[in-house]
Every structure is written in C-alpha cells, then in structure tokens.
Coordinates of C-alpha atoms in Angstrom, one line a residue:
Chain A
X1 CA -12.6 -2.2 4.7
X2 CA -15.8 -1.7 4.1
X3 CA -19.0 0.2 5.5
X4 CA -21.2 -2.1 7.2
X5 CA -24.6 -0.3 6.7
X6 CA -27.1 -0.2 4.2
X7 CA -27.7 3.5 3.9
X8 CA -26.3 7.2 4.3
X9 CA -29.0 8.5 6.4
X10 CA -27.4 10.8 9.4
X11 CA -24.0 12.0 9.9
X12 CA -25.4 11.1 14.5
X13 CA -25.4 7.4 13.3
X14 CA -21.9 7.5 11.5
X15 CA -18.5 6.6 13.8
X16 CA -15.4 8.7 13.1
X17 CA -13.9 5.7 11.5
X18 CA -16.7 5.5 9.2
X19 CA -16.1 9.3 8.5
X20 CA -12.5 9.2 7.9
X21 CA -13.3 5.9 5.4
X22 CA -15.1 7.9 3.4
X23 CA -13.0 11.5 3.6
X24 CA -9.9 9.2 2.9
X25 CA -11.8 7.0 -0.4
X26 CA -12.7 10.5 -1.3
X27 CA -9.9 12.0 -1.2
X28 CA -8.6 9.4 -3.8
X29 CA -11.7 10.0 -6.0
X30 CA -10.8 14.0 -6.4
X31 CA -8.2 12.8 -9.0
X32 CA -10.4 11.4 -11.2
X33 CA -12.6 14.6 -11.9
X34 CA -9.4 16.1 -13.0
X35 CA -8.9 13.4 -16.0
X36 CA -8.9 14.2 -19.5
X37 CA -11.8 10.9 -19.3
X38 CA -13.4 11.7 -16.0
X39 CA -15.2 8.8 -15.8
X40 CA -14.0 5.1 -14.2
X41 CA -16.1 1.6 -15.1
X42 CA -16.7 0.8 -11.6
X43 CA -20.4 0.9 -11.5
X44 CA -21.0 -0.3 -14.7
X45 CA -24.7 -1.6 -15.3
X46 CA -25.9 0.2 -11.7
X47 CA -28.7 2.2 -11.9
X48 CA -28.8 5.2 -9.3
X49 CA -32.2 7.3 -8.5
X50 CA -32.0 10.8 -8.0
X51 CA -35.6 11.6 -6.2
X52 CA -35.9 15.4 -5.6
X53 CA -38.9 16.9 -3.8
X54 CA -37.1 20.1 -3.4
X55 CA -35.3 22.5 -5.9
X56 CA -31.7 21.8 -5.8
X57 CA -28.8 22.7 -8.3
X58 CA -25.5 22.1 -6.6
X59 CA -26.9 19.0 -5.1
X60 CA -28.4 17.2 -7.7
X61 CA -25.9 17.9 -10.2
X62 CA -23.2 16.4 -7.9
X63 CA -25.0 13.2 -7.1
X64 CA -25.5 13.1 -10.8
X65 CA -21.9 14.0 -12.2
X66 CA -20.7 11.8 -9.2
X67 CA -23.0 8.6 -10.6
X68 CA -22.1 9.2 -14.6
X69 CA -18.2 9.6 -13.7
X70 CA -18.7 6.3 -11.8
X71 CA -20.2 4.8 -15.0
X72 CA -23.8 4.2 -13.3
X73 CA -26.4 5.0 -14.9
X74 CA -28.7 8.4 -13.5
X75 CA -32.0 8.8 -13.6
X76 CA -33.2 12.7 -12.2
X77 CA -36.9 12.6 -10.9
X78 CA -37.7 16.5 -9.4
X79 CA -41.1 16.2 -7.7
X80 CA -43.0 19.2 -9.9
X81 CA -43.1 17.0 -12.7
X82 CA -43.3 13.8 -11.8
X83 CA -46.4 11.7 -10.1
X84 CA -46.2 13.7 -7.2
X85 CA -48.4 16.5 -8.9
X86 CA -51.1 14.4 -8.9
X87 CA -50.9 12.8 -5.6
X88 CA -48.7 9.4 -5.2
X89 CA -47.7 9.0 -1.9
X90 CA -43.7 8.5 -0.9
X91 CA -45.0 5.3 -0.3
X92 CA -46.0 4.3 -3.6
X93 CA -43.5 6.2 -5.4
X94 CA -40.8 3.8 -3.3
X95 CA -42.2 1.2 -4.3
X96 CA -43.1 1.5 -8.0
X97 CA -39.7 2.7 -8.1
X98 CA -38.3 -0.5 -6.6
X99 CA -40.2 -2.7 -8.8
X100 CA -37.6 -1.3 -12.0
X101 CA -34.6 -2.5 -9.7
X102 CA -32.3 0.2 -9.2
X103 CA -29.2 -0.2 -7.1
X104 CA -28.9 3.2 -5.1
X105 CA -31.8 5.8 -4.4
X106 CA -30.9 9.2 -3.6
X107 CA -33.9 11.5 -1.6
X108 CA -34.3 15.0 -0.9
X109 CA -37.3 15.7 0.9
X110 CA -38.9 19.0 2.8
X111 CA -40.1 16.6 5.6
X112 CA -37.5 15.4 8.6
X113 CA -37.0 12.0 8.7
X114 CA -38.2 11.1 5.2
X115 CA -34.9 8.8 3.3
X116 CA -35.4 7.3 6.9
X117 CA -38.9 6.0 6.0
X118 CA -37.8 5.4 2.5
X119 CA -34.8 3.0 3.8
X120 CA -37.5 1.3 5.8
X121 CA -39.2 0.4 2.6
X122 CA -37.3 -0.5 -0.1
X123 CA -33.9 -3.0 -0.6
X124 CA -31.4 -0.6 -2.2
X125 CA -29.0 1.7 -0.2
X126 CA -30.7 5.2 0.2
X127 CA -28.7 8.2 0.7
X128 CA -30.0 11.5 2.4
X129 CA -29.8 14.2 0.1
X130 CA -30.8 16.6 2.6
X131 CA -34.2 16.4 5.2
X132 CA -36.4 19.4 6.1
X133 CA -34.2 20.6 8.6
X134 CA -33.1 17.3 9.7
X135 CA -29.9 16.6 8.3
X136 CA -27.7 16.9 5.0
X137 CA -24.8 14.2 5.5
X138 CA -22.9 14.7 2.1
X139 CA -22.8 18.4 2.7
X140 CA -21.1 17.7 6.0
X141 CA -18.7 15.3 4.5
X142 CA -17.5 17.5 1.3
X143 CA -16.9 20.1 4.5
X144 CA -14.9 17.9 6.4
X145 CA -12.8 16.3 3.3
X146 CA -12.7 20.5 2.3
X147 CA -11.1 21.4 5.9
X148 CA -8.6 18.7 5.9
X149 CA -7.4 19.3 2.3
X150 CA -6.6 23.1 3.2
X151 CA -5.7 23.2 6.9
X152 CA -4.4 19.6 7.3
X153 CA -6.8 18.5 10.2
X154 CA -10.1 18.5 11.6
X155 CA -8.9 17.3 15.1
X156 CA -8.3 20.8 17.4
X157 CA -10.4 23.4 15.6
X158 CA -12.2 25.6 15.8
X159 CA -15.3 26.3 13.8
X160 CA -17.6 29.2 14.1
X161 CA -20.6 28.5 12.6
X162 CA -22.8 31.5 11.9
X163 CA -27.0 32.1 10.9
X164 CA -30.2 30.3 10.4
X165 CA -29.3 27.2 13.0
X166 CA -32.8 27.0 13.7
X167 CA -33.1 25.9 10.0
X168 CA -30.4 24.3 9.2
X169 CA -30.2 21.1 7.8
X170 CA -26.1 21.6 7.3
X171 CA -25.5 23.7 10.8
X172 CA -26.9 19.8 12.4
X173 CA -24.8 17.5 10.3
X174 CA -21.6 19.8 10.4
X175 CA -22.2 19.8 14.5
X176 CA -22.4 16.4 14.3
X177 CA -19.2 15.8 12.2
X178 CA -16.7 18.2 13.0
X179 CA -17.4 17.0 16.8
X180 CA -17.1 13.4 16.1
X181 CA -13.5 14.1 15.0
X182 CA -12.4 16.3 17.4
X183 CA -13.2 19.9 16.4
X184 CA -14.6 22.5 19.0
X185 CA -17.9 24.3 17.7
X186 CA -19.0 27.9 18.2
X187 CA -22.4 28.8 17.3
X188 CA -23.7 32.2 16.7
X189 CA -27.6 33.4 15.1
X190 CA -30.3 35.9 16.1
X191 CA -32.2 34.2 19.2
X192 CA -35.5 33.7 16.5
X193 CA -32.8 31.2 14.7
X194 CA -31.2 29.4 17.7
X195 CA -32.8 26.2 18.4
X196 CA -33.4 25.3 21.8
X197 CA -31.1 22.7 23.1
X198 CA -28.8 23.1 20.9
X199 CA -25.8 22.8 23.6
X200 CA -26.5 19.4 23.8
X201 CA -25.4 18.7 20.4
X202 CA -22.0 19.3 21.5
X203 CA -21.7 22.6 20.4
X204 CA -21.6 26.0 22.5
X205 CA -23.8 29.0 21.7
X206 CA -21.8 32.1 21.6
X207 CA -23.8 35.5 21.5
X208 CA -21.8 38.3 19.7
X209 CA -21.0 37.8 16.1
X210 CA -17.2 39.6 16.5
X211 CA -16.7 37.1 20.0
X212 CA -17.5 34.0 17.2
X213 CA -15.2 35.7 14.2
X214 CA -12.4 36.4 16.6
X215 CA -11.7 32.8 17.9
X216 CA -12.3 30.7 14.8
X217 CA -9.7 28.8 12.5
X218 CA -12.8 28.1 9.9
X219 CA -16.2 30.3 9.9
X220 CA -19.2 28.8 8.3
X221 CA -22.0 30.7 7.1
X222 CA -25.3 29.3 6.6
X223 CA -27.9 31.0 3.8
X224 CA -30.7 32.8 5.5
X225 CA -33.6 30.1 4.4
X226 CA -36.4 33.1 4.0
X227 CA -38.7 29.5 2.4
X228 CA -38.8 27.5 5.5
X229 CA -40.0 30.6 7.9
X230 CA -43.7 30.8 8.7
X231 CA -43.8 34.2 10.3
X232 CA -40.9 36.6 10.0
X233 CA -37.7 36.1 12.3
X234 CA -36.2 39.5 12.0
X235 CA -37.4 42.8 10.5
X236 CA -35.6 43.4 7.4
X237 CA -32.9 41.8 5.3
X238 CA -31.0 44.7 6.1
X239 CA -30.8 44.5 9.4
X240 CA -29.9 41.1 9.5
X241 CA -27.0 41.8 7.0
X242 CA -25.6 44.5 9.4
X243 CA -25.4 42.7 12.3
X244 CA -25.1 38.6 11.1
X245 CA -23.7 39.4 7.9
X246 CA -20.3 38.3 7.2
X247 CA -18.5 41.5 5.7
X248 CA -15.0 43.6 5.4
X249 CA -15.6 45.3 8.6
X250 CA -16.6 42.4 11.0
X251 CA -13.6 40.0 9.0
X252 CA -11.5 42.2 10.6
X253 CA -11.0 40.7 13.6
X254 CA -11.3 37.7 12.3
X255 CA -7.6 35.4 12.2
X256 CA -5.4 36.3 9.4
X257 CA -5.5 32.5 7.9
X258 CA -9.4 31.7 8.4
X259 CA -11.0 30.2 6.1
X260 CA -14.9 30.6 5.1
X261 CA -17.3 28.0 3.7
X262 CA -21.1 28.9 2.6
X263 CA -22.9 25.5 1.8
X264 CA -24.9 27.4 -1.1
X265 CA -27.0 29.0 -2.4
X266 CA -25.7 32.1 -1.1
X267 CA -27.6 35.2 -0.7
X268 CA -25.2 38.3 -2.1
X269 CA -25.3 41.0 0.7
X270 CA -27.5 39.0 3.1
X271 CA -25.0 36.5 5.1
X272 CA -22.1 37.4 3.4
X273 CA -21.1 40.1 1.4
X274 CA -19.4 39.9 -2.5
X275 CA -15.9 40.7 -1.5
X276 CA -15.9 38.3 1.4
X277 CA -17.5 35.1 -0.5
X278 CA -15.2 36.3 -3.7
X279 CA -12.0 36.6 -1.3
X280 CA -9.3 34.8 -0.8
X281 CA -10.5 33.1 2.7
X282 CA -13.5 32.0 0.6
X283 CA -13.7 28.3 0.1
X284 CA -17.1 28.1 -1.4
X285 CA -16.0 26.7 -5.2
X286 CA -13.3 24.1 -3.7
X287 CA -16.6 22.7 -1.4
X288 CA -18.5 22.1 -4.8
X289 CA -15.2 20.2 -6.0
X290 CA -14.8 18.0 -2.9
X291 CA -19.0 17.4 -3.3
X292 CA -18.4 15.7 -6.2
X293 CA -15.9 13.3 -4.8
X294 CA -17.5 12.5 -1.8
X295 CA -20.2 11.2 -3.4
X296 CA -18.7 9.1 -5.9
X297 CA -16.6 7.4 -2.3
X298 CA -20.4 7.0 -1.2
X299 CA -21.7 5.3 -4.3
X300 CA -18.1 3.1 -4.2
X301 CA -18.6 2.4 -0.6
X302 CA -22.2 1.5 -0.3
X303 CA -22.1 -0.3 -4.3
X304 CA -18.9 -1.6 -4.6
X305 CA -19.1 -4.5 -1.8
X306 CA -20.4 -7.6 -2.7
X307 CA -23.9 -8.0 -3.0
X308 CA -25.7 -10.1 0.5
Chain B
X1 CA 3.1 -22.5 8.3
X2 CA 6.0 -22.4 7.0
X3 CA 8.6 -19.4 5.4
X4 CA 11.0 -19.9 2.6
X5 CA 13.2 -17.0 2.1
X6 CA 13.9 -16.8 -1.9
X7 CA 16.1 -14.0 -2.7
X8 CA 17.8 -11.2 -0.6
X9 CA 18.7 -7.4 -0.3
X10 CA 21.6 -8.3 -3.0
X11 CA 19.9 -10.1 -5.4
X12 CA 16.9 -7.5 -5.9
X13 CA 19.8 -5.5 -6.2
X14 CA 21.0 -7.2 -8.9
X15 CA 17.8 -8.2 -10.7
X16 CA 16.9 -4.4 -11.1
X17 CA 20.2 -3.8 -12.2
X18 CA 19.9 -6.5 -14.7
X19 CA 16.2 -5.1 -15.6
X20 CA 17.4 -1.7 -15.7
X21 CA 19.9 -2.8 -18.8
X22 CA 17.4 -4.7 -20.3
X23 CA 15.5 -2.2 -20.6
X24 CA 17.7 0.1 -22.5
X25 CA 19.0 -2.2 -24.1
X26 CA 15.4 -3.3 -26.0
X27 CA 14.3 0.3 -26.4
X28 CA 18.0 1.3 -27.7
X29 CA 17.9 3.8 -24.9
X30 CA 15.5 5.9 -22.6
X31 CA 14.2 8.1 -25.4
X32 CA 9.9 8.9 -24.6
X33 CA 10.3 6.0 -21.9
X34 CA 7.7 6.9 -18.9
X35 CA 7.7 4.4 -15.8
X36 CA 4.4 3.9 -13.9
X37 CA 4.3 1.3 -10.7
X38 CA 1.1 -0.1 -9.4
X39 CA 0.8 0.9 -6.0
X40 CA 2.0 0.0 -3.5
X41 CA 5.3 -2.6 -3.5
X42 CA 5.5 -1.3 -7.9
X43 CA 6.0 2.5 -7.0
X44 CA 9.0 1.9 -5.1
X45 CA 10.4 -0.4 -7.2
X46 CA 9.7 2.1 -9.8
X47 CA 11.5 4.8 -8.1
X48 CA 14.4 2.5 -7.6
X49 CA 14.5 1.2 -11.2
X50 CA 14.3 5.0 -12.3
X51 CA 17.2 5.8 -10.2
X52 CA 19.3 2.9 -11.5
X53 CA 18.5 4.0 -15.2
X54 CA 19.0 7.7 -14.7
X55 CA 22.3 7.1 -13.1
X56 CA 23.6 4.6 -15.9
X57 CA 22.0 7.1 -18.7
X58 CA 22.2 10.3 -17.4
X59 CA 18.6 11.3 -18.7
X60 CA 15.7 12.5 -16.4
X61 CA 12.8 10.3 -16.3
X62 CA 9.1 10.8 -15.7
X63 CA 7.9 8.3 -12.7
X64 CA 4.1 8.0 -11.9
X65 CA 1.6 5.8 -10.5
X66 CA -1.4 3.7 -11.7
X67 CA -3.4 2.0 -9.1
X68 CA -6.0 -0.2 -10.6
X69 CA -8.9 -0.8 -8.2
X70 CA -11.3 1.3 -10.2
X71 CA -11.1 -0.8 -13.0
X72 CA -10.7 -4.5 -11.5
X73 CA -13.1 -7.3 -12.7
X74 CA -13.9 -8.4 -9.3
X75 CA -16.0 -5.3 -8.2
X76 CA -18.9 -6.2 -6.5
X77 CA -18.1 -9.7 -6.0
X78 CA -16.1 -9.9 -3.0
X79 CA -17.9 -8.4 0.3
X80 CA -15.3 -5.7 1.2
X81 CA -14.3 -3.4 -1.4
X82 CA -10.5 -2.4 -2.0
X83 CA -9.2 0.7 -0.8
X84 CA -8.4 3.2 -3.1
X85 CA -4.4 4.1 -4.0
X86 CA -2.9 6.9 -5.8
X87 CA -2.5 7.0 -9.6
X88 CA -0.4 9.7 -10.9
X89 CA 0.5 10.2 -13.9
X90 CA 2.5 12.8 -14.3
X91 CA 2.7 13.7 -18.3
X92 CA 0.9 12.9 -21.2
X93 CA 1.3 9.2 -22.5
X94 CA 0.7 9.9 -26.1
X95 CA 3.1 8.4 -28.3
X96 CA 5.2 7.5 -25.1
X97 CA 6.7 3.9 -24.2
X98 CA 5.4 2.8 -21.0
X99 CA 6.4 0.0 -18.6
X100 CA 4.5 -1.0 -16.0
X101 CA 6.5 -2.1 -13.2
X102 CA 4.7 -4.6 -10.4
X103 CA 6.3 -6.7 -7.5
X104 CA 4.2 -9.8 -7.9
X105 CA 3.1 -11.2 -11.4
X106 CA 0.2 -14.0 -10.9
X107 CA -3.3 -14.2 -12.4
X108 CA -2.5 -10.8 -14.5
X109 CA -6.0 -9.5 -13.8
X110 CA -4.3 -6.5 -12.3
X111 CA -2.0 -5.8 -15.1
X112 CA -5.1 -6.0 -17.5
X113 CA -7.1 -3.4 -15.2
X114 CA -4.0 -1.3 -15.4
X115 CA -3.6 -1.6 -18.8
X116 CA -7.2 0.0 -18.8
X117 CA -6.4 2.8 -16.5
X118 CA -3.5 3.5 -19.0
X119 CA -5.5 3.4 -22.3
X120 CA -8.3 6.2 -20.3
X121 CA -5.2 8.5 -20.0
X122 CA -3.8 8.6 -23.9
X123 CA -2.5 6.7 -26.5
X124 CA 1.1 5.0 -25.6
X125 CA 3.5 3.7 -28.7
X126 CA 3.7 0.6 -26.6
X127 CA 3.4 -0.6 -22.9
X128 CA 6.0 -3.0 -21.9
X129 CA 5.9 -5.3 -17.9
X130 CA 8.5 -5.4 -15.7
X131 CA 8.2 -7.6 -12.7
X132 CA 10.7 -8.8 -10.0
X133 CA 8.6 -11.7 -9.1
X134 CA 6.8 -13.8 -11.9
X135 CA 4.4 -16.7 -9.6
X136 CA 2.8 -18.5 -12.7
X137 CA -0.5 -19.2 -12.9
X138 CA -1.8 -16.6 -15.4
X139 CA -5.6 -16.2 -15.9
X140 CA -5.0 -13.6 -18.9
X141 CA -2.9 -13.7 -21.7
X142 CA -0.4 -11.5 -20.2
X143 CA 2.9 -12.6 -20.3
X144 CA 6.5 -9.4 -18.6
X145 CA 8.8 -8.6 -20.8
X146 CA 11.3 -8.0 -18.1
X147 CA 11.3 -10.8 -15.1
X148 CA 13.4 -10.5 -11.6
X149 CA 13.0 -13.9 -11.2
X150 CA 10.9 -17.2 -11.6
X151 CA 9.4 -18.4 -9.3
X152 CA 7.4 -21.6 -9.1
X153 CA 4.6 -21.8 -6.6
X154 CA 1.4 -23.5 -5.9
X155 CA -1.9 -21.6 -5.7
X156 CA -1.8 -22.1 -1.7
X157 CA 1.2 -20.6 -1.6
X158 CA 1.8 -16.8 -0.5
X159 CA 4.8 -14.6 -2.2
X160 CA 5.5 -11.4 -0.3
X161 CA 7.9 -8.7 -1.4
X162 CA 9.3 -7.0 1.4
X163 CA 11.1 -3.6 0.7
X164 CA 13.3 -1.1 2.6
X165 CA 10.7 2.1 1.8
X166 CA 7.8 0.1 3.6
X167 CA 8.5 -3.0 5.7
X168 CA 12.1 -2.1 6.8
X169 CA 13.9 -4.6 4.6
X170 CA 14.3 -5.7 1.1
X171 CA 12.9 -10.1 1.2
X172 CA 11.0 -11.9 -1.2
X173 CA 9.4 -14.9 0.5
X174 CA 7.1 -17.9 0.2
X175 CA 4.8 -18.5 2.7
X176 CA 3.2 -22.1 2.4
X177 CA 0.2 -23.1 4.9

C-alpha cells in the first residue's frame, strides 16, 4: 500500500482511500510519541525543510517533532529572518534550496496556491502547511484521525462548523474531508464571513448559531482571523462573541455528548469562551496529539516508498 | 503451483506444548519471563503459548506485541512501504527475560529489527526466539532457541502459517511455483 503521489497539496485532490491510509498509518504512529524513546530510525539520513512565511507555533513544532521522532533531520526557515527580508523570490528560494538535496519540503505561505507552485518546481515531495485561505490538509487530517479516535466514525455525522469561513484555510479542508468520508456539514458565520458558493462544496449554510449547536455530533470553531481582514467585518469583538461565540448559554442546547475542536490559536472570550474550550466536550489538546502523528504517517507515506 | 501440507491442527498443538516446557524448563520456571509476538501470525501464537504456560504454571504472564516495520533495513528500497502493526508492550522490560515468539524464521532481518524495537523500550536480562517454523536460509547471525519444527525449503518456496484466530484453521504449508 502506498500513496501514489508526489505531494500533500489539497485534501479536494485526496480519495477517501488515500484518507483512511493515512488516518489508519497514523493511528499506529500515536504510540510512538508515548515511548520512553520517542523517536524510530525510519528516516534516518532524510533531510526535511520546514519553510514558514507565516508565524506558526502549533504547526511548525509538529512538522518538526513529527520529522526528529522519525529520525530525519529538520531544518526550520521562518521567512522574517531568512532571504526573504531582502527580496528572493519563492522561486529562487526553491531552488537554492533544492540544490542542498533535501528529501521533503514543508511550506506555509500567505498566498493561495503557493506549495502548488513550489511542487511544480522542485523534485522532493512538498507538503502544504497551510495556504492563504486556500487550504490546510494536515489540520484536516489530525481532525478526522481526532473524530474517529473519540466517537468511533466519521461516516454519518454531523459537524457544525462555526466562524470566519470566509477565511478559513481549515473550514475548506475540513469540508472537503469529513464529506469525502461520509459526514454531513453544517455551516454557520456572520454573512461578512460566508463565502459565496460555499454550498457547492458539499456543505449546507445554516443561519442561526442555536439551529447549528442543536443538531451537531461534533462543533468546530474556527479563530476569528482579525490579520487577513482588509476592512472590518463586524463592529466589535464583543458583539461577535455574543452572538458567534461559543459559550455556557448557547452549549446549552447543544447534545449532551458533543464534542468541540478549535484548530488554534484560540482567541479567549472571542469564539469560544474559557470554560467551554477548558471543558470536558473540549478536544483542542488531543487535536495537537493526533497533529503530531499524522504528520510523521505523511513523512512515512510520502518517504518511506522506494525512491523512482 | 503446487501445495504441500506440513503439519496440522495437532501437531502445532503439540509443538507449542513441547515449546511451552522448554521454556520453563531453560529458565527454571516463568519468574520475570515477558512474551512479545511480532504481529501478526506471532501475537496469536503468543497468546496461545501464554495460555499453555499459565495453565501448566499457574503464574500470570505479561503478553505484548512488537511489530517491527519502523525499524526494518529495507526502508526505502522497495516501492510500497509496509503497513504499520501494533506494538504493545505492556510493562517495563528492564531486567526482564524476553522471548520473541514469530511464525516464520527465514532471513532473520525481522528478528534483528525487533530486537531493535526491544532494546528502544529498556534493558532486558536476556531475549530468547521461539518459532514454530524455522525455513533456513539465514542472512543474520540469528539462530531460535526454541524451534516448532524444521523445515527445509528452497528460496522459491512459500511457507504459510495458517491459524484458527485469523484464517479459520490451524495449517502450515509449502507452496512451491
């Protein structure tokens, strides 16, 4: 078994049987983090890029751990200090990069469509570390491997996702996903922060907040991403907490065994409030957990086949 | 292609029985003994080697898993990679005596990754093989200390363990082209 593609690029291009090869390798690599040696020789002597044009903690640290526990070797480049500052194209960066030979190159980019350009120019797998507001395929897959290892299934659910869809790099990979295998999705923002079209994604646009609590097996909130807006969508924080925000009051109506995920960073009292993302529906820490393992079954599955 | 049927339901029977003494018999007893099978054919010969020692002993014995794929020397070589299996090990190896338990013994290349996997995990007194079929044609200098049965082949040849747990009955078999 094996995945027959160069790259990790978009969750649209992958199959379901591609999905559930990874979730399932995955799943096998969660034991290893829990070792007293976390680490395995598999990728010994690989070299794997992380290239970050954006800021990113949970991210980057998870490719990272997810490449040294594979025993690659991880080189971090964050754009503010590296030749970006003074110019160098994406382009030339690729490039110059490929000409040291590393085996995997991971990209995080502010522009849609860039780790697809990037694939285009160099020989090594590239993974999409998240796009603009393209898409963020290893986020979807740590929420898919983090559904099935609490509720038992993705196949039948239904998943409310709420905020900043307009934005949402995660919202377009998770629609993508959880419809490929079988899930129903609800989607639910201020009308400044629905996309148009979105419907054709699969998903349907419900308009009241309670409607979208009421009938979900799994809610996902997405931060409000104040950076990527050019002119204001709403008129205060406030107000967007009181009606969007997922608190005590609206959880209410919400099923008695939902469970919540927030792909981080979250905003305290904007989208969801302490005692909800503290609580026990909250499965914000065990998303960060499954991160790590889906991206060591991504470095396994697009490094470990033989080489063409 | 044709089949030869080597030994039956009975005689794995027996040869774990046989085993099973052995084993107590080296180790004067089951004293810090832990039993680990390499997925997927070992773990149930494991569980059934564990069952046959508990019941002639009357101790309780830890039974885990160690599947080796991680650390195998063929990584990167062939086009598809192996899927991943389930290692668990279920208590702490220090100072403990493990045997390994496979179905198949050949090249030994698995038992050495194995050995690996252990090694990661603690420091074991001793590990000790156990195999019901032993094929020849070691690559490694790997040699059980508890055998099933011998059993000649040539490198075309195929040797499948069937079991009750997985494939409905307990066979060994040769399969020659």
């Amino acid at each position: 078994m094996r995945l027959k593609r160069k790259d990790i690029l978009t969750i649209e291009d992958l199959t379901r049987d591609e999905i559930e090869l990874i979730l399932s390798t995955a799943g096998s690599f969660r034991e290893v983090s829990e070792r007293e040696i976390k680490k395995v020789p598999t990728l010994r002597g690989r070299t794997i890029i992380n290239l970050f044009y954006e800021a990113s903690t949970r991210t980057r640290t998870s490719f990272e751990i997810a490449a040294k526990r594979m025993s690659a070797d991880a080189i971090n480049i964050s754009a503010s200090s590296s030749s970006v500052v003074k110019g160098e194209t994406l382009k030339d960066t690729a490039k110059n990069l490929e000409a040291m030979n590393p085996d995997c190159i991971v990209l995080r980019h502010p522009s849609s469509g860039a780790p697809d350009m990037l694939a285009r120019f160099v020989k090594c797998p590239v993974i999409n570390a998240g796009d603009g507001s393209h898409e963020h395929p290893s986020q979807a897959l740590l929420d898919l491997l983090t559904i099935k290892e609490k509720l038992g299934r993705i196949d039948g659910l239904k998943i409310t996702i709420v905020g900043d869809i307009a934005h949402s790099r995660v919202a377009r990979s998770n629609i993508y996903g959880f419809t490929k295998l079988g899930a129903k999705v609800n989607v639910v923002a201020a009308p400044t922060m629905m996309p148009m079209g979105i419907e054709e994604m699969g998903c349907t646009i419900i308009n009241r907040v309670e409607d979208a609590i009421s009938v979900a097996d799994v809610i996902m909130i997405l931060r409000v991403q104040l950076e990527r807006h050019k002119v204001p969508l709403f008129p205060s924080l406030r107000e967007y907490s009181r009606l969007f925000g997922l608190d005590k009051e609206k959880m209410e109506r919400a099923k008695k065994d939902v469970v919540i995920l927030h792909p981080g960073p979250i905003n305290r009292g904007v989208e969801i409030s302490p005692e909800i993302a503290d609580g026990p529906y909250s499965l914000i820490l065990d998303q960060v957990k499954n991160g790590v393992a889906v991206r060591m079954a991504l470095f396994y599955l697009l490094l470990g086949g033989g080489r063409e | 292609m044709s089949i030869k049927n080597i030994i039956d339901a009975k005689a794995i029977e027996r040869a774990l029985t046989r085993i099973a003494h052995e084993i107590i018999e080296k180790n004067k007893g089951l004293e810090d003994i832990v039993i680990l099978g390499i997925p997927t054919r070992g773990v149930h010969i494991a569980k059934r080697l564990r069952d046959i020692l508990e019941a002639t002993e009357g101790v309780h014995l830890p039974v885990g898993s160690v599947d080796a794929t991680l650390y195998r020397d063929d990584i990167g070589m062939k086009q598809d990679q192996p899927m991943l299996k389930e290692t668990d090990i279920p208590v702490s190896i220090d100072n403990k005596k493990i045997i390994i338990i496979d179905d198949v013994l050949f090249t030994g290349r698995t038992i050495r990754a194995a050995m690996n996997v252990i090694m990661d995990f603690g420091r074991p007194a001793n590990i000790q093989l156990a195999v019901l079929i032993d094929r020849g044609h070691r690559e490694l200098p790997i040699r059980p200390d508890y055998v099933g049965k011998n059993v000649p082949t040539s490198m075309q040849e195929k040797v499948k363990v069937r079991l009750k747990e997985i494939d409905g009955a307990d066979e060994v078999v040769v399969e020659a082209e």
